[in-house]
C-alpha cells in the first residue's frame, strides 16, 4: 500500500510532483525484535520487504522512470539476539529514592536525585559483570553522546546480548528475542546501505561508514545545500559518478 501511494504521486501535475520520495518499511525491525534476527519469521519479513521494493522498481519503470531514479536503501541499526535471562538488574544497586531510571534496555540512562549523586555513582560507575557505566561527561568520545541537556547523568552500556532492567519502568510481557542499541562498533549493529541509479558507479563497494553521511549524500543527489551536519560526503564519494 505504501509503494502504491508513492507511485500515485508520480501522476500528479508537474508543479505538484515531488522530486524526492521516502518510504519506511518496519516489517524487518518488528520481526527481528519479536523473533530474533536469525529466525524464519525475520527472513520472511526481509523477503516481503524485498518484494515491496521490487514492486516500486516495476512501478517506476511502468511510469517511464526506468534508469532515471537514484535509490538509496538504508537501515538505522542492526539487530542481535537477546536471551530472556541475559539481564543486569538495576534494583539491587539503586533505589527510586536515589535515582530515576529514565530508560533501560541494552543501554540505560539514570539520573541521580539531588543529594544522592555520590551514592549512585559509587553503586554504578565503572566496569561490572556484563556492562559498564559512565558519567555522561566521561563517555567515550566515539559515542558523541555527552553534552545534551536531555542526556541523564549516568549512562550504562550492556555487553552484546545483555540488557539492563529496572522495576521503575514497565516491561514487555513477552521479552524481545532481538534488540539493538549496543555498542555501535559491534558488527551485529551494522546497517545495510545499498545505492543504485545514474549517480552511482556500478559495482562500487564502500568501506563501513557512519549513517550520518547518508544526509549529505541525499542533499547532493537532490541538488540542495545541506544544513550543518556531522556527515562526510567523502565517505560515499568513491561510489559516485564524478
Tab-separated table of N, CA and C in Angstrom, residues 8 20 29 63 77 118 125 136 149 155 187 189 212 223 236 242:
chain	number	residue	atom	x	y	z
A	8	UNK	N	1.420	6.668	-6.994
A	8	UNK	CA	0.327	7.555	-7.408
A	8	UNK	C	0.784	9.006	-7.470
A	20	UNK	N	11.741	14.116	-4.552
A	20	UNK	CA	12.407	13.311	-3.527
A	20	UNK	C	11.335	12.558	-2.755
A	29	UNK	N	12.324	-4.830	11.239
A	29	UNK	CA	12.606	-4.448	12.620
A	29	UNK	C	11.648	-5.142	13.581
A	63	UNK	N	6.012	3.825	-15.219
A	63	UNK	CA	5.727	5.254	-15.336
A	63	UNK	C	6.782	5.982	-16.180
A	77	UNK	N	19.907	0.715	12.054
A	77	UNK	CA	20.639	-0.086	13.031
A	77	UNK	C	20.618	-1.549	12.601
A	118	UNK	N	26.639	11.028	44.826
A	118	UNK	CA	27.806	10.231	45.218
A	118	UNK	C	27.436	8.774	45.448
A	125	UNK	N	29.170	3.346	38.716
A	125	UNK	CA	30.246	3.705	37.790
A	125	UNK	C	31.293	2.608	37.652
A	136	UNK	N	27.937	10.979	32.202
A	136	UNK	CA	27.679	11.340	30.807
A	136	UNK	C	28.831	12.162	30.216
A	149	UNK	N	21.445	18.466	27.155
A	149	UNK	CA	20.801	18.595	28.467
A	149	UNK	C	19.852	17.436	28.761
A	155	UNK	N	25.183	6.977	32.136
A	155	UNK	CA	24.808	6.097	31.023
A	155	UNK	C	25.513	4.754	31.220
A	187	UNK	N	29.804	-5.650	15.151
A	187	UNK	CA	29.365	-5.940	13.779
A	187	UNK	C	27.867	-6.181	13.668
A	189	UNK	N	25.570	-4.601	14.982
A	189	UNK	CA	24.844	-3.328	14.948
A	189	UNK	C	24.976	-2.612	13.611
A	212	UNK	N	25.338	8.958	9.486
A	212	UNK	CA	25.089	10.384	9.310
A	212	UNK	C	25.566	10.892	7.949
A	223	UNK	N	20.374	18.038	-5.092
A	223	UNK	CA	20.862	19.312	-5.578
A	223	UNK	C	20.578	20.470	-4.654
A	236	UNK	N	31.150	8.630	0.872
A	236	UNK	CA	30.415	7.981	-0.202
A	236	UNK	C	30.836	8.444	-1.596
A	242	UNK	N	31.539	10.771	-11.063
A	242	UNK	CA	32.037	12.160	-10.953
A	242	UNK	C	31.791	12.903	-12.264
